[in-house]
PDB file of C-alpha atoms in Angstrom:
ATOM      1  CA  UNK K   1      77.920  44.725  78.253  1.00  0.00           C
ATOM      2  CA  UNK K   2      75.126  43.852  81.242  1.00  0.00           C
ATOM      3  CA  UNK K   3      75.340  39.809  81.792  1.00  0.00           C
ATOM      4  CA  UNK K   4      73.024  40.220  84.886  1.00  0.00           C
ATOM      5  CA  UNK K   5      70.579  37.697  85.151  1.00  0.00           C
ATOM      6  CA  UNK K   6      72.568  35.423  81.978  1.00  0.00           C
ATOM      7  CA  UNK K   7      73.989  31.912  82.303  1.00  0.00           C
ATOM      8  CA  UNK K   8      76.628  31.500  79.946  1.00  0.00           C
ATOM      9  CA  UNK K   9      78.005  28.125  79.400  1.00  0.00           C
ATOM     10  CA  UNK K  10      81.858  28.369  78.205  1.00  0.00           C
ATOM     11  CA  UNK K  11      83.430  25.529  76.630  1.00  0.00           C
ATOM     12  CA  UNK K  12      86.601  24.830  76.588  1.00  0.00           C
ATOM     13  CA  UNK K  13      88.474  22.135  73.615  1.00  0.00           C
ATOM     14  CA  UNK K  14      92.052  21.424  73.241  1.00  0.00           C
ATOM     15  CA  UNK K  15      93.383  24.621  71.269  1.00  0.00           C
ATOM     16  CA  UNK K  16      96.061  24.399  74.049  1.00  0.00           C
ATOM     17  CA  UNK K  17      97.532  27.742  72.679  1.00  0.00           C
ATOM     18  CA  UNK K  18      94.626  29.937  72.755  1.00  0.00           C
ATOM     19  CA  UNK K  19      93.621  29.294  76.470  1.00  0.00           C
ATOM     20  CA  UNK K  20      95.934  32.145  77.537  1.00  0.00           C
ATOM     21  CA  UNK K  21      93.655  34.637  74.973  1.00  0.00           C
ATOM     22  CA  UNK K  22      90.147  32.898  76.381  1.00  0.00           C
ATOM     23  CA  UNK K  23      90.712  33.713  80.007  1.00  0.00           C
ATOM     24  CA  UNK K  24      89.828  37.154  79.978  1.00  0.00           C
ATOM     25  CA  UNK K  25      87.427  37.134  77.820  1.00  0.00           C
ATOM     26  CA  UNK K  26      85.410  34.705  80.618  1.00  0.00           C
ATOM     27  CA  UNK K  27      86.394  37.070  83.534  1.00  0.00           C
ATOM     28  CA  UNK K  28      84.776  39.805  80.830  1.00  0.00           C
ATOM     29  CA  UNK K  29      81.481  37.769  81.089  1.00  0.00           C
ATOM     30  CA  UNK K  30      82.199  37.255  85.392  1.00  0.00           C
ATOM     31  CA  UNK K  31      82.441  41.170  84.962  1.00  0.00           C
ATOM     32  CA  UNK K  32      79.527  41.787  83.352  1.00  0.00           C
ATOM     33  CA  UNK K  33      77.122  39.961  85.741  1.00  0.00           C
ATOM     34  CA  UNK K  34      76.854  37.038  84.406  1.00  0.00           C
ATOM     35  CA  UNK K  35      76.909  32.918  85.897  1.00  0.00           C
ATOM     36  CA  UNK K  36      79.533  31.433  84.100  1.00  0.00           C
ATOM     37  CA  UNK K  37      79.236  27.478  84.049  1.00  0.00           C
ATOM     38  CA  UNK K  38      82.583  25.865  83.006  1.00  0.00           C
ATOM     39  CA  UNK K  39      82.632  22.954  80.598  1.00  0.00           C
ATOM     40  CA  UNK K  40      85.614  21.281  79.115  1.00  0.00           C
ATOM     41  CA  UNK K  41      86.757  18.554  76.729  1.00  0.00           C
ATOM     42  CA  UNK K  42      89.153  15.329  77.799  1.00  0.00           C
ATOM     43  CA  UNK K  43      92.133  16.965  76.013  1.00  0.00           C
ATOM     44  CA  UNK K  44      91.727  19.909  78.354  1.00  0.00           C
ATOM     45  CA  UNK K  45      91.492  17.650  81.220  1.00  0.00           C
ATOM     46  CA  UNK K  46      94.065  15.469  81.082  1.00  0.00           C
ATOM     47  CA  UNK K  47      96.593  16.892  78.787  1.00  0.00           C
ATOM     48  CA  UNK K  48      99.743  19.211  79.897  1.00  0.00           C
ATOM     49  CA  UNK K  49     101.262  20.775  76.894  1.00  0.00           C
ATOM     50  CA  UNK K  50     104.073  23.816  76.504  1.00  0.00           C
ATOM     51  CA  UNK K  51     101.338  26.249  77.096  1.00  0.00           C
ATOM     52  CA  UNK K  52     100.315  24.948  80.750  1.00  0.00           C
ATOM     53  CA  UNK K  53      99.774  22.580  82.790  1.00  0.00           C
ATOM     54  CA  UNK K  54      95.342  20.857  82.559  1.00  0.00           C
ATOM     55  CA  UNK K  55      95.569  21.305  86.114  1.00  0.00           C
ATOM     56  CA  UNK K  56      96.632  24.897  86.167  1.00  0.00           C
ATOM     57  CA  UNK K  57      94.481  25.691  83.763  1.00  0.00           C
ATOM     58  CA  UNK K  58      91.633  23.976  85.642  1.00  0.00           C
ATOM     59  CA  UNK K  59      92.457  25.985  88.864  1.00  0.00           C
ATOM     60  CA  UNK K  60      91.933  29.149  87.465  1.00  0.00           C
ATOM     61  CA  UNK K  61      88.900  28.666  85.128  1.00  0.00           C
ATOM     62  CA  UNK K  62      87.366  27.410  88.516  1.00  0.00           C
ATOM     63  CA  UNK K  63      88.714  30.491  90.385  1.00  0.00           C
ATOM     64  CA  UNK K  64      87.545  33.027  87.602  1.00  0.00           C
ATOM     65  CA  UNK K  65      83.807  31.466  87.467  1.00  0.00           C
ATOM     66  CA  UNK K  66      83.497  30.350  90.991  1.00  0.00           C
ATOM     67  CA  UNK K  67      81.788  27.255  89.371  1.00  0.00           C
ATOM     68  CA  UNK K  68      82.432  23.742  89.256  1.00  0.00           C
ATOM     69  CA  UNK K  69      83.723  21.881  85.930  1.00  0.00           C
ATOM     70  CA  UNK K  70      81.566  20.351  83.983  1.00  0.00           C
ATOM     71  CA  UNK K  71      83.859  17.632  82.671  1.00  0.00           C
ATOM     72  CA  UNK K  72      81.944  14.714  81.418  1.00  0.00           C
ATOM     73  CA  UNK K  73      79.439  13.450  79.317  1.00  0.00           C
ATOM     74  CA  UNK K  74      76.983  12.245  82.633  1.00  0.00           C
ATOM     75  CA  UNK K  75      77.720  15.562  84.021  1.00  0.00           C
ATOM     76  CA  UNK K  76      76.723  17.683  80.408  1.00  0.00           C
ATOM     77  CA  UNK K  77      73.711  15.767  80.211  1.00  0.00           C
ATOM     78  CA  UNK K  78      71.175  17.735  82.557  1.00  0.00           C
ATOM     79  CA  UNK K  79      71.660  20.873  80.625  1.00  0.00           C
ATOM     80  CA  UNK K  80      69.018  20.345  77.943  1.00  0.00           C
ATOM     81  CA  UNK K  81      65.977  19.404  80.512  1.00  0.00           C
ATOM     82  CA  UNK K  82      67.191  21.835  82.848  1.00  0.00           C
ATOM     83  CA  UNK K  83      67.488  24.499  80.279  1.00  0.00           C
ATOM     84  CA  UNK K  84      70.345  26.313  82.514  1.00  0.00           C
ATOM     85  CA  UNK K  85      72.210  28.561  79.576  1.00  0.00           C
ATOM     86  CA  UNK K  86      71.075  31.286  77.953  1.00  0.00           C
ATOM     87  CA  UNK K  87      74.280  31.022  75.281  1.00  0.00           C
ATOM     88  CA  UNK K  88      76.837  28.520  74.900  1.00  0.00           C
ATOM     89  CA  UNK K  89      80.069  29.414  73.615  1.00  0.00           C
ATOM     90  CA  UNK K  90      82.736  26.901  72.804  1.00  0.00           C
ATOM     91  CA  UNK K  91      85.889  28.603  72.520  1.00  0.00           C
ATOM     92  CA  UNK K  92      88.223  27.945  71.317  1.00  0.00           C
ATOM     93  CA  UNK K  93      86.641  24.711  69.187  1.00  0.00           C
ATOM     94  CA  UNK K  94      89.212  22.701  67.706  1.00  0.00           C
ATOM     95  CA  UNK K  95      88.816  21.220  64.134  1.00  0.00           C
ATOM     96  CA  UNK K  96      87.961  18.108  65.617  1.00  0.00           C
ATOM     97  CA  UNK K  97      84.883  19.601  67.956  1.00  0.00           C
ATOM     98  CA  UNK K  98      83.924  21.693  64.750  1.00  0.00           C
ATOM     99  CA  UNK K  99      84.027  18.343  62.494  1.00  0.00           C
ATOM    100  CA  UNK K 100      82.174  16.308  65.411  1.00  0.00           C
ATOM    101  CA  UNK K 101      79.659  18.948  65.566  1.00  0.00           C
ATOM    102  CA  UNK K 102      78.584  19.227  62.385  1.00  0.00           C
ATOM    103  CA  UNK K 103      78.194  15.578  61.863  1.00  0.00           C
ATOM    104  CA  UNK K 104      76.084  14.955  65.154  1.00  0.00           C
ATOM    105  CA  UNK K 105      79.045  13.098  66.988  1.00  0.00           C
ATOM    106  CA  UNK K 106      77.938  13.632  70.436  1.00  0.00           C
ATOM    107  CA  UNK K 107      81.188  11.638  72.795  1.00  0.00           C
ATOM    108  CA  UNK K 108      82.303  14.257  74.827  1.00  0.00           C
ATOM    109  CA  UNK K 109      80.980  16.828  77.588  1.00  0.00           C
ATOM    110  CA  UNK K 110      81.180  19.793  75.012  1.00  0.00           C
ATOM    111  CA  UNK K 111      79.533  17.870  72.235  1.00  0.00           C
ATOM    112  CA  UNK K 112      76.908  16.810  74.933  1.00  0.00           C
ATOM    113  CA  UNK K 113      76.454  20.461  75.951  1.00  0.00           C
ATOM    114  CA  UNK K 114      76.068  21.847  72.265  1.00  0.00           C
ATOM    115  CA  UNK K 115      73.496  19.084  71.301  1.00  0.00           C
ATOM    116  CA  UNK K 116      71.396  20.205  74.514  1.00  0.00           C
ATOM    117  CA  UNK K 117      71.681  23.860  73.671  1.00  0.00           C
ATOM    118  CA  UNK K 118      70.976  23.555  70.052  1.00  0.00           C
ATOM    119  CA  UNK K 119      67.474  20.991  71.290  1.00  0.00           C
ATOM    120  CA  UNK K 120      66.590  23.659  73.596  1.00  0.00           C
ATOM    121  CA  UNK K 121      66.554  25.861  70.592  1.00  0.00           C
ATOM    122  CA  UNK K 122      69.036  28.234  72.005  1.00  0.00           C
ATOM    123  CA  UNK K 123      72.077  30.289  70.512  1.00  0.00           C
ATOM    124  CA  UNK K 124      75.620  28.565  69.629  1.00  0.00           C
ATOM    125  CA  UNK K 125      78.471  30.247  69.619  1.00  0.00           C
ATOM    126  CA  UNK K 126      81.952  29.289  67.961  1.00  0.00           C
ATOM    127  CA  UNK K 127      85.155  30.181  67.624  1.00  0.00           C
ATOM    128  CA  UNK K 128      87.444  28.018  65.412  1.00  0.00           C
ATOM    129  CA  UNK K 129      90.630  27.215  66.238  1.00  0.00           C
ATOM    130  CA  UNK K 130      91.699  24.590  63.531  1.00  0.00           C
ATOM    131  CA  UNK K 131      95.004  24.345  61.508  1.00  0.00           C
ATOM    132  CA  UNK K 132      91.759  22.778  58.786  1.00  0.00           C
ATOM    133  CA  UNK K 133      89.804  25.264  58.583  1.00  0.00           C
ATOM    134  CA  UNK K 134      90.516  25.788  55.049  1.00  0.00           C
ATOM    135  CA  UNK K 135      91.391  22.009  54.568  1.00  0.00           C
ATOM    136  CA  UNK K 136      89.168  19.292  55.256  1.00  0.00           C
ATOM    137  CA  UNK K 137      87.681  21.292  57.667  1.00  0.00           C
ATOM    138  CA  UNK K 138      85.889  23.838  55.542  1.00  0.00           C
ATOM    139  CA  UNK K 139      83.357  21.930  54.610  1.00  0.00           C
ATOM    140  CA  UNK K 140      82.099  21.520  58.101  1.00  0.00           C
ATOM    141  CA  UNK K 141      82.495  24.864  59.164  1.00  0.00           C
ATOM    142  CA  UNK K 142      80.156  25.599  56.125  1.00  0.00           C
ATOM    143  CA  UNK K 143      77.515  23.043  57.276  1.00  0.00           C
ATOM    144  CA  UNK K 144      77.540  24.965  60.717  1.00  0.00           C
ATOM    145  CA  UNK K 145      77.779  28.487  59.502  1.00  0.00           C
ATOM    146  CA  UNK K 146      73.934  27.798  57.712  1.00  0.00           C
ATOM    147  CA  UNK K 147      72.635  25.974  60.822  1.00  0.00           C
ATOM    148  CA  UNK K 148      70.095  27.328  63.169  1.00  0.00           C
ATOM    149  CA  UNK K 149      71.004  28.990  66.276  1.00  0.00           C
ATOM    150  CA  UNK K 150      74.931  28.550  65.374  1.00  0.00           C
ATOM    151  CA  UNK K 151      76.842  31.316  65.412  1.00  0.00           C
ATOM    152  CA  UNK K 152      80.831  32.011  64.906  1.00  0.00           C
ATOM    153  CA  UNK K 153      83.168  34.963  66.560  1.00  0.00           C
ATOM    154  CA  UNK K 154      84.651  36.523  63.735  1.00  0.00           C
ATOM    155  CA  UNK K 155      88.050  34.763  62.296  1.00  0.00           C
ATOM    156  CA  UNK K 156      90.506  34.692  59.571  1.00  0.00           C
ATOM    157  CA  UNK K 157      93.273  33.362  58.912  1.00  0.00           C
ATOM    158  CA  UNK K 158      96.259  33.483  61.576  1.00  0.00           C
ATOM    159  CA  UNK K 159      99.795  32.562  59.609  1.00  0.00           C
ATOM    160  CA  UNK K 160      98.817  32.511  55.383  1.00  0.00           C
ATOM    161  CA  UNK K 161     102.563  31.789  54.548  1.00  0.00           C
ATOM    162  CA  UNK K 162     103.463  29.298  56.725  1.00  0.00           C
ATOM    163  CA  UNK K 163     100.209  27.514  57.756  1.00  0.00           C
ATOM    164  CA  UNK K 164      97.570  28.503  55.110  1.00  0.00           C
ATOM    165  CA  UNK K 165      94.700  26.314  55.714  1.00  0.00           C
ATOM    166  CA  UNK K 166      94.345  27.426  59.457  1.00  0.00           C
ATOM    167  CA  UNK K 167      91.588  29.611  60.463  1.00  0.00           C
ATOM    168  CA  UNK K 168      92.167  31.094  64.043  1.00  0.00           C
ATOM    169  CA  UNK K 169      88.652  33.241  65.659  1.00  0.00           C
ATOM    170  CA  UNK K 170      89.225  36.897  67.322  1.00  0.00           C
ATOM    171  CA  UNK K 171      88.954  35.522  70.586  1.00  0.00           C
ATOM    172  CA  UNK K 172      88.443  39.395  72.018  1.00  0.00           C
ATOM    173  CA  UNK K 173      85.065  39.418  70.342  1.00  0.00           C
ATOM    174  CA  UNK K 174      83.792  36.377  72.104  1.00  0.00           C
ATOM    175  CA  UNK K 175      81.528  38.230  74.103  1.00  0.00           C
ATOM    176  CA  UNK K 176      80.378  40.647  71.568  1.00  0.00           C
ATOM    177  CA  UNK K 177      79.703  38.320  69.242  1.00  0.00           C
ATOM    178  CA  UNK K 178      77.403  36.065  72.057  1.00  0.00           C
ATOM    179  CA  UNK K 179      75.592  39.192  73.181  1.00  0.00           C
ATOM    180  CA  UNK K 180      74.618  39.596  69.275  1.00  0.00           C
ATOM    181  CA  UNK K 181      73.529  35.688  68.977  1.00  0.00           C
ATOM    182  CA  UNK K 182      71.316  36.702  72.099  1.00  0.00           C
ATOM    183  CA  UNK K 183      69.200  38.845  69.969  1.00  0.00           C
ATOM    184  CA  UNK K 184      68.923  36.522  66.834  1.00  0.00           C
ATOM    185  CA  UNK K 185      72.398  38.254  65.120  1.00  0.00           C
ATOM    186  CA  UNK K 186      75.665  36.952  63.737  1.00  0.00           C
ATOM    187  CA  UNK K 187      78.270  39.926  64.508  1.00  0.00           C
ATOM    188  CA  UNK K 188      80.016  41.288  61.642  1.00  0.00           C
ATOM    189  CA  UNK K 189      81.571  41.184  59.496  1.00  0.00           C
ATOM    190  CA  UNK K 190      82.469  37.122  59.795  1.00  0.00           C
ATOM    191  CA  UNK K 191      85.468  36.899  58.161  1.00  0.00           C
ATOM    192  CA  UNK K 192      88.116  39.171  59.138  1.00  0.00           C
ATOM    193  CA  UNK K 193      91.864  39.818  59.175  1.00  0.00           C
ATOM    194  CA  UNK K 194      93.563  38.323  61.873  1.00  0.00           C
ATOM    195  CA  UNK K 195      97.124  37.799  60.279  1.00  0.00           C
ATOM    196  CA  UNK K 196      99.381  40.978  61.922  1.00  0.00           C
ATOM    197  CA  UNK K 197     102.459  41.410  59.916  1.00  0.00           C
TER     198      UNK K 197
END
C-alpha cells in the first residue's frame, strides 16, 4: 500500500498484550510512506505490565515513527484546527476507550484525538480489544459501528471457551482496513474468525 503524502495518527490504549502484534503493523504504515504521529493513553504511559515495560514500549514506538508522543490531553488538542491526520487509528482500543467513545467522554489524549478527527469529519478507525465486547460492551461497539466516519478492523472472538464475551480485532489488517476507510469503505467482511484451535 502507497502512504506517501498520508499522516496517520496511531493510538495506542492499554491492551498491554496486543502491543507486541501493533508494532509492525505501524512500521507497515513507516514502510509505506507515510508520517506516523504517535498518540497514547495514561495506562500506556505509566503502566509496566508482564508484556513490557511503558518505557520500552515508548522507546520503540518513538524509534519506529521518528515522531514525538503525543501523550496528553493539551498536547491532542491542536489536531482538530490543525487538521494534521488523514486517518486515525486507535489500536488496540480497550473496552474502556470503546465505552468512553461512544458516550462522548473526552479525558484522555486518545479520546481528545478521536473527537478532533471525527469534528474534522475524517475517518476512524478501531480495533477492539475488550474482554466486553460481547458483555456490557456490545452495546457500545454497536453505537460506534453505525456512526459516521467510524470504522473497525475486522475481529471476532479470541478464546469462546474460556473467555466468551471478549472480542479481540485482526490486528494484521490494521492498515488494510484504514486504507479502505480512506475511500469511504468498511473492509470486509467485519466479523471474522479469529479463535485458532
Amino acid at each position: 500500500m502507497n502512504w506517501q503524502g498520508k499522516t496517520v495518527g496511531y493510538a495506542i490504549t492499554g491492551s498491554h498484550c496486543t502491543f507486541a502484534e501493533v508494532m509492525p503493523q505501524i512500521e507497515r504504515f513507516v514502510d509505506g510512506g507515510a508520517k506516523v504521529i504517535p498518540i497514547i493513553s495514561q495506562s500506556v504511559l505509566t503502566t509496566d505490565t508482564r508484556f513490557g515495560k511503558s518505557e520500552d514500549w515508548r522507546k520503540q514506538l518513538k524509534d519506529i515513527t521518528g515522531n514525538d508522543i503525543i501523550s496528553s490531553i493539551v498536547e491532542a488538542e491542536p489536531l482538530g484546527p490543525s487538521k494534521l491526520l488523514d486517518v486515525l487509528v486507535i489500536a488496540p482500543c480497550t473496552g474502556n476507550t470503546t465505552s468512553k467513545l461512544a458516550n462522548a467522554v473526552t479525558d484522555s489524549p486518545v479520546l481528545m484525538a478521536a473527537k478532533a478527527q471525527l469534528r474534522n469529519g475524517r475517518p476512524l478507525v478501531i480495533a477492539v480489544s475488550t474482554n466486553d465486547g460481547l458483555g456490557f460492551n456490545l452495546a457500545n461497539i454497536a453505537k460506534l459501528i453505525v456512526a459516521k466516519n467510524v470504522y473497525f478492523v475486522p475481529f471476532g472472538q479470541d478464546n469462546p471457551t474460556g473467555k466468551p464475551n471478549s472480542l479481540v480485532a485482526r490486528m494484521e489488517l490494521v492498515p488494510e482496513t484504514c486504507y479502505a476507510a480512506l475511500e469511504g469503505k468498511q473492509l470486509q467482511p467485519l466479523i471474522i474468525e479469529r479463535f485458532h484451535g
